[in-house]
Every structure is written in C-alpha cells, then in structure tokens.
mmCIF file of C-alpha atoms in Angstrom:
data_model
loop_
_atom_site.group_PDB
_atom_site.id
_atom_site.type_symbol
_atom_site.label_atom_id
_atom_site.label_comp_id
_atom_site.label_asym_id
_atom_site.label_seq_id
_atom_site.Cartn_x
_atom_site.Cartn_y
_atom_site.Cartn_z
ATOM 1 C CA UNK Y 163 47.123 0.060 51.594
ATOM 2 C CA UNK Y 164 49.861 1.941 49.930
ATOM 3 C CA UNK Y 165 50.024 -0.122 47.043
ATOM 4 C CA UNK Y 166 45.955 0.172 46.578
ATOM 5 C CA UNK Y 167 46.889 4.204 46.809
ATOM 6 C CA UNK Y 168 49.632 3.527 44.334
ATOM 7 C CA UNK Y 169 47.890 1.267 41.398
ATOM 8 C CA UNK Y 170 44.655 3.818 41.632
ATOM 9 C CA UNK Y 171 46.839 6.509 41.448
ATOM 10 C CA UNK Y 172 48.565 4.662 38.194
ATOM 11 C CA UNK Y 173 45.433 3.771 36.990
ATOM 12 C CA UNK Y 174 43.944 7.500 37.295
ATOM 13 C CA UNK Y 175 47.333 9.088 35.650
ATOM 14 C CA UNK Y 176 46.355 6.576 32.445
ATOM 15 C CA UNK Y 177 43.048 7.497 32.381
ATOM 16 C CA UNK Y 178 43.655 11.045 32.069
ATOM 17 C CA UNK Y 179 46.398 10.827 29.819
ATOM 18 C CA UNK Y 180 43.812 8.678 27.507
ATOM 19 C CA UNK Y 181 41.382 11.100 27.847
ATOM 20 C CA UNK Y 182 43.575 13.808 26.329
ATOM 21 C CA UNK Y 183 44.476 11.468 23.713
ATOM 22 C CA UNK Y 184 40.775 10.605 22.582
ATOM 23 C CA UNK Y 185 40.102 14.546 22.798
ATOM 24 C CA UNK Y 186 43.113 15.480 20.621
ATOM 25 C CA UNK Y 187 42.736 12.662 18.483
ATOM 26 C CA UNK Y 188 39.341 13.842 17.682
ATOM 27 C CA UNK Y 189 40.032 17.122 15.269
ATOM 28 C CA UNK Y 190 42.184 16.171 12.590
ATOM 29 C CA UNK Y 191 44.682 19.195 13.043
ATOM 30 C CA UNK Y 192 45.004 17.480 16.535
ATOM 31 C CA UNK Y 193 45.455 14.089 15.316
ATOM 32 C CA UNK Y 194 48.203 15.151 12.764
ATOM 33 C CA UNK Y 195 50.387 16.865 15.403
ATOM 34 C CA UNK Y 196 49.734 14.067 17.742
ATOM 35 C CA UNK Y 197 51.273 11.522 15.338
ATOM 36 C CA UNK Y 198 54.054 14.312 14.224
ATOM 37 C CA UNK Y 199 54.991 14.813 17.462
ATOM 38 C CA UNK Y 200 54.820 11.468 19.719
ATOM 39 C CA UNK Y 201 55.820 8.670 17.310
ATOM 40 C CA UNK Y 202 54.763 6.337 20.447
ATOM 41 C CA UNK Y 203 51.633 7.284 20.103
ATOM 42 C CA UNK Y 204 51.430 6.795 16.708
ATOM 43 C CA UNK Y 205 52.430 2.992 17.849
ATOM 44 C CA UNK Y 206 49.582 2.998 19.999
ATOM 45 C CA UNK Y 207 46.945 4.127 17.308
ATOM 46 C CA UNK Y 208 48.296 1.593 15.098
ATOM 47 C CA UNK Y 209 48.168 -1.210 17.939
ATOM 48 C CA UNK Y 210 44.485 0.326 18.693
ATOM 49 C CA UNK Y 211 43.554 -0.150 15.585
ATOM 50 C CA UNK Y 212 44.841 -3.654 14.007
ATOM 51 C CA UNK Y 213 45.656 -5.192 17.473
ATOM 52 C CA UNK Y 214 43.327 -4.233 20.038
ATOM 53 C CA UNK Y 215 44.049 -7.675 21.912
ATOM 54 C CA UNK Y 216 47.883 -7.155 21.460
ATOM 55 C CA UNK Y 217 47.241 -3.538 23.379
ATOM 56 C CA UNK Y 218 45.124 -4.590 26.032
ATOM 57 C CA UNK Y 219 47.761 -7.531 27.133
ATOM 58 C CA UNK Y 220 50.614 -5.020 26.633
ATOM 59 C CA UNK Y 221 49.074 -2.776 28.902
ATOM 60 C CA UNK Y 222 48.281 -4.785 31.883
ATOM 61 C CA UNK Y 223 51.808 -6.002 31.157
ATOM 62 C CA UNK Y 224 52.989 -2.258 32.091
ATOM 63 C CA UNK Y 225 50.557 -1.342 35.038
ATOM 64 C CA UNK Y 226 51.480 -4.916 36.589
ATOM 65 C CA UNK Y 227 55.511 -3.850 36.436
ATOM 66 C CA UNK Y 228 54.824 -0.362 37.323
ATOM 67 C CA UNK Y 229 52.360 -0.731 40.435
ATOM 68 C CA UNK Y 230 52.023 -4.296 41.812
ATOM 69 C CA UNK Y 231 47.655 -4.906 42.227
ATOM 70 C CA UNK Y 232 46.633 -4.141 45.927
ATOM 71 C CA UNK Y 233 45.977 -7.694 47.737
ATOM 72 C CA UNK Y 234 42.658 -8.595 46.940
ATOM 73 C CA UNK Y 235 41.831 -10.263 50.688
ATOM 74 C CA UNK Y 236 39.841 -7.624 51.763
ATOM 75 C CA UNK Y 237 37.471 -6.534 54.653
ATOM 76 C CA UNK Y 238 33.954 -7.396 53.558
ATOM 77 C CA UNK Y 239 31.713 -3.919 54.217
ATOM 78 C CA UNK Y 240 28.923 -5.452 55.718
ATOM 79 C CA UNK Y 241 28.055 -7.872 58.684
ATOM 80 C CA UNK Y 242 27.939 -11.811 59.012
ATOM 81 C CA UNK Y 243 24.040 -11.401 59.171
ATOM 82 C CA UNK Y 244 24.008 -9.102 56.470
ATOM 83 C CA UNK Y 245 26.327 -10.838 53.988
ATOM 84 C CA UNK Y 246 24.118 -14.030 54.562
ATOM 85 C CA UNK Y 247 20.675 -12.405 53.769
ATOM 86 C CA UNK Y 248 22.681 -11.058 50.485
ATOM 87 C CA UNK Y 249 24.166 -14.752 49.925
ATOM 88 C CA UNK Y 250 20.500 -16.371 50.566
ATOM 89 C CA UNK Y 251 19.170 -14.390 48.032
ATOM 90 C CA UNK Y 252 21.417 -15.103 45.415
ATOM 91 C CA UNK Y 253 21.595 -18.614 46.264
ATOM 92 C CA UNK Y 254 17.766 -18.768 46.263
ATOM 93 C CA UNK Y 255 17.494 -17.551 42.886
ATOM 94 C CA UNK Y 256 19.646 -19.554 41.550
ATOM 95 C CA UNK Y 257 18.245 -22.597 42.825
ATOM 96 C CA UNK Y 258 21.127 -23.662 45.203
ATOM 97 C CA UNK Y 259 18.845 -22.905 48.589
ATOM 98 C CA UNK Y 260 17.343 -26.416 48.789
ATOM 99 C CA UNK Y 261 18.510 -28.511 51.513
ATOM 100 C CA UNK Y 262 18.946 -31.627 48.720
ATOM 101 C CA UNK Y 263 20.962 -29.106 46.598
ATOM 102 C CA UNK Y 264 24.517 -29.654 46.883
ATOM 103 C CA UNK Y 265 27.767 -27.232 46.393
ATOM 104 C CA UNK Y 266 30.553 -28.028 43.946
ATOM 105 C CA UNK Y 267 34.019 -28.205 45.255
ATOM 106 C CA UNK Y 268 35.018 -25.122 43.359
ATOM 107 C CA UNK Y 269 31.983 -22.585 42.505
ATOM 108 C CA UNK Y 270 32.898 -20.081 40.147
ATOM 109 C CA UNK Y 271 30.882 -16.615 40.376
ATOM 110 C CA UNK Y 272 31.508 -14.498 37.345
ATOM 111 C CA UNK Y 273 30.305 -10.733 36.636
ATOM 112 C CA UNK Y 274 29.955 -9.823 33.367
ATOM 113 C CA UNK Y 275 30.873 -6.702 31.160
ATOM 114 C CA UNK Y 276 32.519 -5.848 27.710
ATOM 115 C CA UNK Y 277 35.796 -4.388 27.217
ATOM 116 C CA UNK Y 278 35.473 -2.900 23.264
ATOM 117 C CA UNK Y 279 37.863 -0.605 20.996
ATOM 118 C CA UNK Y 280 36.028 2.789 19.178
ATOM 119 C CA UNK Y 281 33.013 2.106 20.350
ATOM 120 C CA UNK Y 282 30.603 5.068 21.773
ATOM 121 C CA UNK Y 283 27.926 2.720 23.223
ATOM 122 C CA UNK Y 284 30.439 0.619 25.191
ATOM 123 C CA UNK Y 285 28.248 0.821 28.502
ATOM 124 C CA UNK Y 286 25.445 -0.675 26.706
ATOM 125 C CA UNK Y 287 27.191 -4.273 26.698
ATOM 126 C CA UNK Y 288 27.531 -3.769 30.345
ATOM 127 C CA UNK Y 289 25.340 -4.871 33.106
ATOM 128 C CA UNK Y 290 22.264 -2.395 33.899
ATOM 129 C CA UNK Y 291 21.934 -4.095 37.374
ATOM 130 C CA UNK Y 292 25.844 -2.699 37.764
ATOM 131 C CA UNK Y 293 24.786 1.003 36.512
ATOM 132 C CA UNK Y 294 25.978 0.152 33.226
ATOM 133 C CA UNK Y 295 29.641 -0.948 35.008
ATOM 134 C CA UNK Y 296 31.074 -3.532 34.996
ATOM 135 C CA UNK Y 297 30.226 -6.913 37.475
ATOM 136 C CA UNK Y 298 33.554 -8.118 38.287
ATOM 137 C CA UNK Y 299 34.224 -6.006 41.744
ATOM 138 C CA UNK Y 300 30.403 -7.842 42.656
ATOM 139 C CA UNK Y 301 31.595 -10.778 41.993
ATOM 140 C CA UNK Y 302 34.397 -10.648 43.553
ATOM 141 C CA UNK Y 303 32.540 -9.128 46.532
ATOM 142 C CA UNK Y 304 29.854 -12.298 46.858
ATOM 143 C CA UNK Y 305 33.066 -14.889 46.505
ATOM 144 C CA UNK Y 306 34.419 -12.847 49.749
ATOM 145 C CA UNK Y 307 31.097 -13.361 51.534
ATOM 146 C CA UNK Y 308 30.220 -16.957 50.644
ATOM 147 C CA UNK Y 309 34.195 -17.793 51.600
ATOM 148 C CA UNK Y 310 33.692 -16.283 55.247
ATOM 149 C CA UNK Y 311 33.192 -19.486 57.833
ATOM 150 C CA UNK Y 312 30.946 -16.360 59.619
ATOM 151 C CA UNK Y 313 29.320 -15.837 57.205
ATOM 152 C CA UNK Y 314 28.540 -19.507 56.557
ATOM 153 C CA UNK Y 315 27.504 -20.149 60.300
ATOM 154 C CA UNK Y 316 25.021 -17.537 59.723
ATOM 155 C CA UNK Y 317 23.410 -19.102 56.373
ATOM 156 C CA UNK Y 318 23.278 -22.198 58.048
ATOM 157 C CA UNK Y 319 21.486 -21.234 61.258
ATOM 158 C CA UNK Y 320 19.392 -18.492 59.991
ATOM 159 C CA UNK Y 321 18.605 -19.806 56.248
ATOM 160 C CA UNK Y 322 19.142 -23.955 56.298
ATOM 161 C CA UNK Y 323 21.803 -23.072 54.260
ATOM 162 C CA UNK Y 324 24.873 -25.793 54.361
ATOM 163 C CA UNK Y 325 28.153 -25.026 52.335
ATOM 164 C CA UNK Y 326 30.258 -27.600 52.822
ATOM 165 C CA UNK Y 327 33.747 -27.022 54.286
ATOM 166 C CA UNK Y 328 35.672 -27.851 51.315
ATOM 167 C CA UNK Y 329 33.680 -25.729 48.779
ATOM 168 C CA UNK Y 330 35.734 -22.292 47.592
ATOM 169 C CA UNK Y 331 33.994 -19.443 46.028
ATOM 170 C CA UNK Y 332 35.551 -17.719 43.223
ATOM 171 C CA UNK Y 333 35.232 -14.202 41.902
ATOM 172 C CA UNK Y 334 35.577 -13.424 38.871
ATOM 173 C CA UNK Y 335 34.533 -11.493 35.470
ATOM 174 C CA UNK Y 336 33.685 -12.292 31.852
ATOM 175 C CA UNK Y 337 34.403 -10.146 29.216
ATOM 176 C CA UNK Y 338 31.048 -11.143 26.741
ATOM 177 C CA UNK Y 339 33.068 -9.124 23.350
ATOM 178 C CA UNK Y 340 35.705 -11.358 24.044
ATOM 179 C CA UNK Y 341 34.889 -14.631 25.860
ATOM 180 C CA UNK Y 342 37.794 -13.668 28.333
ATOM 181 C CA UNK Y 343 37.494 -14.599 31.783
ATOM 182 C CA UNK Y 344 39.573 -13.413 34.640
ATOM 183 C CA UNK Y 345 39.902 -15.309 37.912
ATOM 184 C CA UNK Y 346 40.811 -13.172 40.750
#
C-alpha cells in the first residue's frame, strides 16, 4: 500500500508540475522565460514536439525508476454474486454466454482510450461509457473478476456459465492514436 501512496503521489507531483508548464507555456512572455530559464525544459518542448513517442517512453522510463507501480493483484470491490451478474452481462453481449460457446486459453480484454500531444479535444477519442476516461482500469477490473474461481462458481451455478480451468483473463488497454497496447 505504500508504494500505491508513493507512485500516486509521483504521479500527482508530475501532473501539477505539467500543469504549470502548459499555463506558462501559454503567453509568450511566459514561454520565453521558461526556455531562458530551464534549458530542460526547453528539451522537453523540443521532445514534445518532434518526438512525442520518444517522450512518452522516456517518461514511464523515469516514474518506473523513481516509484516502482503498486502490485496490481488487488481486492475486487464487489461480491462473488455481484461480479458474476457484471461478468454475465458482458459475456452475454458478446456472444460468449451459450453453453456450445467455448473460452480461449488466453482471453484478452482490452479498454480503449487515446493518449495525443497538443490536442484540446483529447477526451473526445476516449470512451463516453468511461466518462470520457480512459477503459484500461475497467478492463483490468473485469480480467480480476472473470480470474476469481468464486467468481466462476457463481457464473456457473447461477448463469450456465462454464470457464474452463485453464482459461486466464487479461486486462488490458489500447491506445486507438497509436495502436499501442499494454498488458497488465
């Protein structure tokens, strides 16, 4: 828990020092003292600008030395019962709550969002189901569920559904500017 504490707190300390940026960098006065004064951040509006990718892999590169990510087994927030009515649904749009349906070994469940560079309708490439957020953490949340042998019991008594032993869930998101994925 006190890395979790740790990596949000990192997290939060970027995001507010980014914020300051993008509101300084906005006059030009601002921008010119900016780049006078912090030729590192001159680096960064360059890398911003001509190698957004180059940035963005830098970066995690940093947060991943400076705060290790919090374990990502976690506690699912509702009950067996409730997870499965969740899971049943999901499966049952997707066409995987027929008894004659069968489950992959490996069954990959991806959110979606878009992770874009000086762009002011960025939450429009996002998912509207998500409140224009990203659908990662959901994923990642329904991966936890459908991996739960409680969980399964349940879908199997209470909804006919069968996952067999030896099928894994994954969570996991897609970046749709990009064509990135990211397996957690």
């Amino acid at each position: 828990e006190k890395k979790a504490v740790a990596f949000n707190s990192w997290r939060a300390m970027v995001a507010r020092l980014g914020l300051v940026w993008e509101h300084l960098s906005f006059s030009p006065i601002g921008s010119l003292v900016l780049g006078w004064l912090c030729g590192i951040w001159l680096l960064e509006l360059v890398l911003t600008c001509f190698f957004p990718t180059m940035k963005r892999y830098l970066l995690r590169c940093l947060s991943i030395e400076a705060t290790h990510r919090p374990e990502t087994d976690f506690k699912i927030p509702f009950t067996a019962a409730e997870a499965a009515i969740r899971l049943a649904r999901v499966f049952k749009n997707i066409g995987l709550s027929k008894q004659d349906r069968e489950f992959a070994k490996i069954v990959a469940i991806l959110g979606h969002g878009s992770r874009t560079v000086n762009n002011p309708f960025d939450a429009a490439h996002n998912c509207g189901a998500c409140g224009g957020r990203e659908g990662g953490p959901n994923a990642r949340l329904l991966a936890r569920c459908a991996n739960d042998p409680e969980v399964r019991a349940v879908l199997e008594t209470e909804h006919h559904i069968c996952i067999p032993e030896d099928t894994w869930f994954v969570g996991g998101y897609h970046d749709t500017s990009s064509e990135l994925l990211e397996l957690a």
